[in-house]
Amino acid sequence: MLEKKNWAISWKVCKGSLAKWKTDPRIWCVLALVILFEWVRLEPIHKVCEIMELGVSCWYFPFLMESGIHQLFYFLGILILFCNAPFIDNQQMFVILRAGRQNWFRGKMMYIVLSAVFYFGVMYVCSIIGLLPNVGFSMEWETVLEALSMGSKLNETTGAHVISRFIIMHMSPLQATLRAYIIGVLTAVLLGFLIFYLNLFGNNGLGIGVALFMILWSMFIEGFPHEVYYGMLYISPISWTDISIFLKDVGGVPFWYALLFLCVANSVLAVLIMRKAKSYNMEVMEEM
């Protein structure tokens, strides 16, 4: 009964953090970045639709992070969203006194998880809205996306990104979308928990620096020879948001490995955060 009450208190702490989104300029900045990135990615698709005189299906979301530079752009929003973890402001000390230290820390981790779910949900919705009025709803990839995966003159003429043929051939749209969403959310939670934990040591720059390194690492290893690159993929979680990696014929990372790695890593970080909460110096928190 007590544990249930504690989770209820943690949920109130989480809701309190979510309620601040209305007046938090960082949230509006992140939303503007997502809309801008989506517009840049999707604008050439409209030209393709005009040339082919066809609509595009609503399944472009799995192709949004098919290179390191695109991963950098989208995860920049995640860094802005979580850069000030553990999200201290002038009111939080009173919240901690009322909720209890353990419940407060748990609530903030719940906030990170829900923020990641919301962030990639916004990405998915924008990937559909950004294709209006040329978007159609179907359970198939349809002609336009299949054409974009061919790497033909159509891509060169319109400037549209060549999307993964691996995904088109070996995954259904729903399967690809679910995998991209799940891996994206778990990866964002990993970065959020990592920033949270490292910032508890009194240096807000440490967490964001390590998270940024992880994102840049995914771009850096793309320049390695193939045999080295495929080995490095196993220690590059950001790279897994390009779900075509799970289908590479030579040395691709298995989906189960990525899923297990992220779940275990997030669980370990959650335990470390809660352990740190027991001995955390509240004076350091006030200074932050």
XYZ file of C-alpha atoms in Angstrom:
288
model
C 0.000 0.000 0.000
C 2.822 2.373 0.899
C 4.633 1.601 -2.361
C 1.485 2.376 -4.330
C 1.204 5.700 -2.506
C 4.847 6.492 -3.296
C 4.286 5.869 -7.011
C 1.236 8.141 -6.882
C 3.367 10.887 -5.359
C 6.061 10.356 -8.003
C 3.413 10.673 -10.695
C 2.324 14.032 -9.228
C 5.945 15.206 -9.378
C 6.076 14.104 -13.028
C 2.818 15.883 -13.851
C 4.112 19.019 -12.181
C 7.124 19.017 -14.507
C 4.935 18.418 -17.560
C 2.636 21.281 -16.534
C 5.547 23.724 -16.807
C 5.834 23.098 -20.557
C 3.323 25.874 -21.249
C 5.728 28.534 -20.009
C 9.084 26.856 -20.685
C 10.840 28.470 -23.687
C 12.990 25.361 -24.151
C 9.908 23.326 -25.042
C 8.801 25.793 -27.693
C 12.358 25.912 -29.021
C 12.426 22.114 -29.305
C 9.032 22.068 -31.038
C 10.226 24.696 -33.527
C 13.377 22.658 -34.236
C 11.367 19.480 -34.901
C 9.012 21.309 -37.263
C 11.968 22.898 -39.068
C 13.844 19.594 -39.465
C 10.697 17.853 -40.685
C 9.998 20.622 -43.212
C 13.530 20.392 -44.627
C 13.275 16.591 -44.945
C 9.766 16.496 -46.402
C 9.711 19.484 -48.750
C 11.372 17.569 -51.651
C 8.755 14.805 -51.304
C 6.076 17.228 -52.472
C 8.056 17.790 -55.678
C 8.243 14.024 -56.196
C 4.475 13.756 -55.781
C 3.939 16.510 -58.337
C 6.227 14.849 -60.890
C 4.714 11.387 -60.396
C 1.193 12.771 -59.958
C 0.731 10.428 -57.014
C 0.257 10.751 -53.269
C 2.790 9.452 -50.758
C 1.850 6.968 -48.046
C 1.938 8.004 -44.388
C 4.998 5.911 -43.483
C 7.982 8.243 -43.913
C 8.777 8.280 -40.168
C 11.148 5.219 -40.240
C 13.426 7.044 -42.703
C 13.948 10.262 -40.729
C 17.271 9.204 -39.125
C 19.088 7.428 -41.923
C 22.402 9.242 -41.465
C 24.536 10.638 -38.677
C 23.771 14.245 -39.617
C 20.031 13.635 -39.380
C 20.489 11.899 -36.031
C 22.458 14.941 -34.835
C 19.682 17.310 -35.868
C 16.888 15.391 -34.158
C 18.812 14.499 -31.003
C 19.796 18.136 -30.639
C 16.187 18.587 -29.535
C 16.649 15.845 -26.946
C 19.771 17.548 -25.583
C 17.894 20.835 -25.229
C 15.002 19.040 -23.556
C 17.152 17.286 -20.936
C 20.194 19.565 -20.631
C 19.170 20.935 -17.230
C 18.414 17.572 -15.598
C 17.648 17.048 -12.705
C 15.402 20.033 -13.579
C 16.016 22.186 -10.526
C 14.250 25.519 -10.034
C 13.345 27.706 -7.055
C 10.229 25.686 -6.239
C 11.763 22.215 -6.336
C 13.164 22.264 -2.809
C 9.630 22.692 -1.455
C 8.401 19.880 -3.735
C 11.173 17.586 -2.458
C 10.282 18.322 1.157
C 6.630 17.451 0.520
C 7.136 14.465 -1.799
C 10.273 12.969 -0.288
C 13.642 12.630 -1.943
C 13.095 9.137 -3.409
C 9.672 9.994 -4.817
C 11.000 13.213 -6.318
C 13.858 11.466 -8.126
C 11.511 8.748 -9.373
C 9.076 11.374 -10.635
C 11.795 13.153 -12.576
C 12.787 9.886 -14.268
C 9.143 9.317 -15.181
C 9.195 12.815 -16.688
C 12.181 11.902 -18.878
C 10.435 8.762 -20.145
C 7.198 10.581 -20.972
C 9.110 13.443 -22.602
C 10.875 10.962 -24.891
C 7.552 9.301 -25.750
C 6.036 12.690 -26.541
C 9.055 13.895 -28.544
C 9.030 10.966 -30.950
C 5.249 11.100 -31.066
C 5.518 14.690 -32.294
C 8.083 13.586 -34.871
C 5.695 10.915 -36.140
C 2.714 13.282 -36.339
C 4.794 15.959 -38.089
C 6.004 13.380 -40.622
C 2.362 13.002 -41.682
C 1.195 16.610 -41.381
C 4.277 17.794 -43.269
C 3.221 15.741 -46.300
C -0.272 17.242 -46.534
C -2.071 17.519 -48.919
C -0.074 14.872 -50.798
C -0.245 12.209 -48.097
C -2.489 9.168 -48.287
C -3.304 6.535 -45.679
C -2.446 2.979 -46.600
C -0.943 -0.129 -45.016
C 1.587 -0.424 -47.861
C 4.708 1.536 -48.785
C 3.145 2.558 -52.115
C 4.816 3.781 -55.314
C 6.389 7.080 -54.214
C 8.387 5.659 -51.293
C 9.421 2.652 -53.369
C 10.650 5.018 -56.100
C 12.635 7.063 -53.568
C 14.423 3.904 -52.432
C 15.757 3.267 -55.957
C 18.208 6.161 -56.001
C 17.099 7.250 -59.482
C 17.246 10.589 -61.294
C 14.039 11.448 -59.505
C 16.014 11.894 -56.286
C 18.617 14.050 -58.013
C 16.007 16.235 -59.711
C 13.989 16.920 -56.582
C 16.737 16.732 -53.958
C 14.807 14.021 -52.114
C 16.848 11.794 -49.822
C 17.398 8.222 -51.029
C 15.613 6.101 -48.436
C 16.614 2.594 -47.392
C 15.800 -0.177 -49.835
C 16.464 -2.665 -47.028
C 13.480 -1.366 -45.061
C 11.171 -1.271 -48.072
C 11.988 -4.847 -49.057
C 12.173 -6.573 -45.672
C 9.791 -4.710 -43.328
C 6.137 -3.808 -43.408
C 5.359 -0.108 -42.827
C 3.843 -0.800 -39.416
C 6.766 -2.980 -38.300
C 9.311 -0.392 -39.437
C 7.435 2.448 -37.719
C 7.116 0.577 -34.424
C 10.792 -0.368 -34.426
C 11.887 3.179 -35.235
C 9.631 4.621 -32.535
C 10.621 2.137 -29.812
C 14.363 2.421 -30.473
C 14.097 6.210 -30.712
C 12.283 6.513 -27.380
C 14.625 4.117 -25.557
C 17.679 5.928 -26.937
C 16.311 9.311 -25.880
C 15.635 7.910 -22.384
C 19.219 6.617 -22.282
C 20.561 10.093 -23.015
C 18.154 11.669 -20.522
C 19.066 9.270 -17.711
C 22.763 9.632 -18.485
C 22.588 13.441 -18.355
C 20.526 13.228 -15.158
C 22.982 10.910 -13.421
C 26.167 12.708 -14.438
C 24.739 16.124 -13.560
C 24.138 14.872 -10.003
C 27.885 15.117 -9.468
C 27.617 18.902 -9.485
C 28.738 19.674 -13.048
C 25.900 20.279 -15.508
C 28.365 20.373 -18.400
C 29.502 16.781 -17.810
C 26.202 15.142 -18.675
C 25.538 17.167 -21.792
C 29.144 16.701 -22.922
C 28.990 12.906 -22.697
C 25.592 12.827 -24.430
C 26.871 15.045 -27.237
C 29.899 12.790 -27.643
C 27.602 9.779 -28.059
C 25.709 11.566 -30.829
C 28.862 12.710 -32.624
C 30.320 9.208 -32.271
C 27.565 7.869 -34.535
C 28.697 10.318 -37.234
C 32.405 9.668 -36.648
C 32.254 5.891 -37.162
C 30.534 6.292 -40.535
C 33.934 7.124 -41.987
C 35.517 3.846 -40.857
C 36.108 0.893 -43.214
C 33.086 -1.436 -43.379
C 34.587 -4.207 -41.258
C 35.457 -1.710 -38.495
C 32.203 0.226 -38.862
C 29.992 -2.830 -38.340
C 31.938 -3.713 -35.204
C 31.631 -0.171 -33.828
C 27.876 -0.241 -34.350
C 27.545 -2.500 -31.301
C 28.690 0.382 -29.062
C 26.867 3.196 -30.862
C 23.253 3.355 -29.604
C 22.466 6.540 -31.554
C 23.251 4.686 -34.800
C 20.481 2.193 -34.046
C 17.835 4.843 -34.698
C 18.576 4.121 -38.361
C 16.635 0.867 -38.325
C 18.059 -0.278 -41.669
C 21.090 -1.292 -39.580
C 19.053 -4.208 -38.267
C 18.737 -5.558 -41.815
C 22.283 -5.246 -43.132
C 23.340 -8.427 -44.912
C 26.886 -8.156 -43.533
C 27.452 -7.520 -39.845
C 24.238 -5.689 -38.991
C 23.281 -5.274 -35.341
C 20.408 -7.636 -34.394
C 17.247 -5.825 -33.277
C 17.043 -7.962 -30.129
C 20.567 -6.854 -29.158
C 19.711 -3.154 -29.469
C 16.469 -3.600 -27.554
C 18.135 -5.610 -24.770
C 21.107 -3.229 -24.525
C 18.911 -0.140 -24.205
C 16.559 -1.724 -21.666
C 19.445 -2.951 -19.504
C 21.371 0.337 -19.771
C 18.291 2.382 -18.837
C 17.537 0.069 -15.915
C 21.112 0.304 -14.622
C 21.073 4.106 -14.877
C 17.722 4.239 -13.078
C 19.168 2.161 -10.209
C 22.270 4.375 -10.049
C 20.137 7.518 -9.944
C 18.004 6.150 -7.105
C 21.099 5.070 -5.168
C 22.602 8.502 -5.637
C 19.361 10.014 -4.357
C 19.844 8.335 -0.948
C 23.135 10.098 -0.280
C 22.739 13.190 -2.414
C 23.827 16.442 -0.796
C 20.810 18.744 -0.791
C 23.081 21.790 -0.490
C 24.592 20.894 -3.856
C 21.075 20.693 -5.280
C 20.282 24.173 -3.992
C 23.385 25.524 -5.714
C 22.311 23.955 -9.012
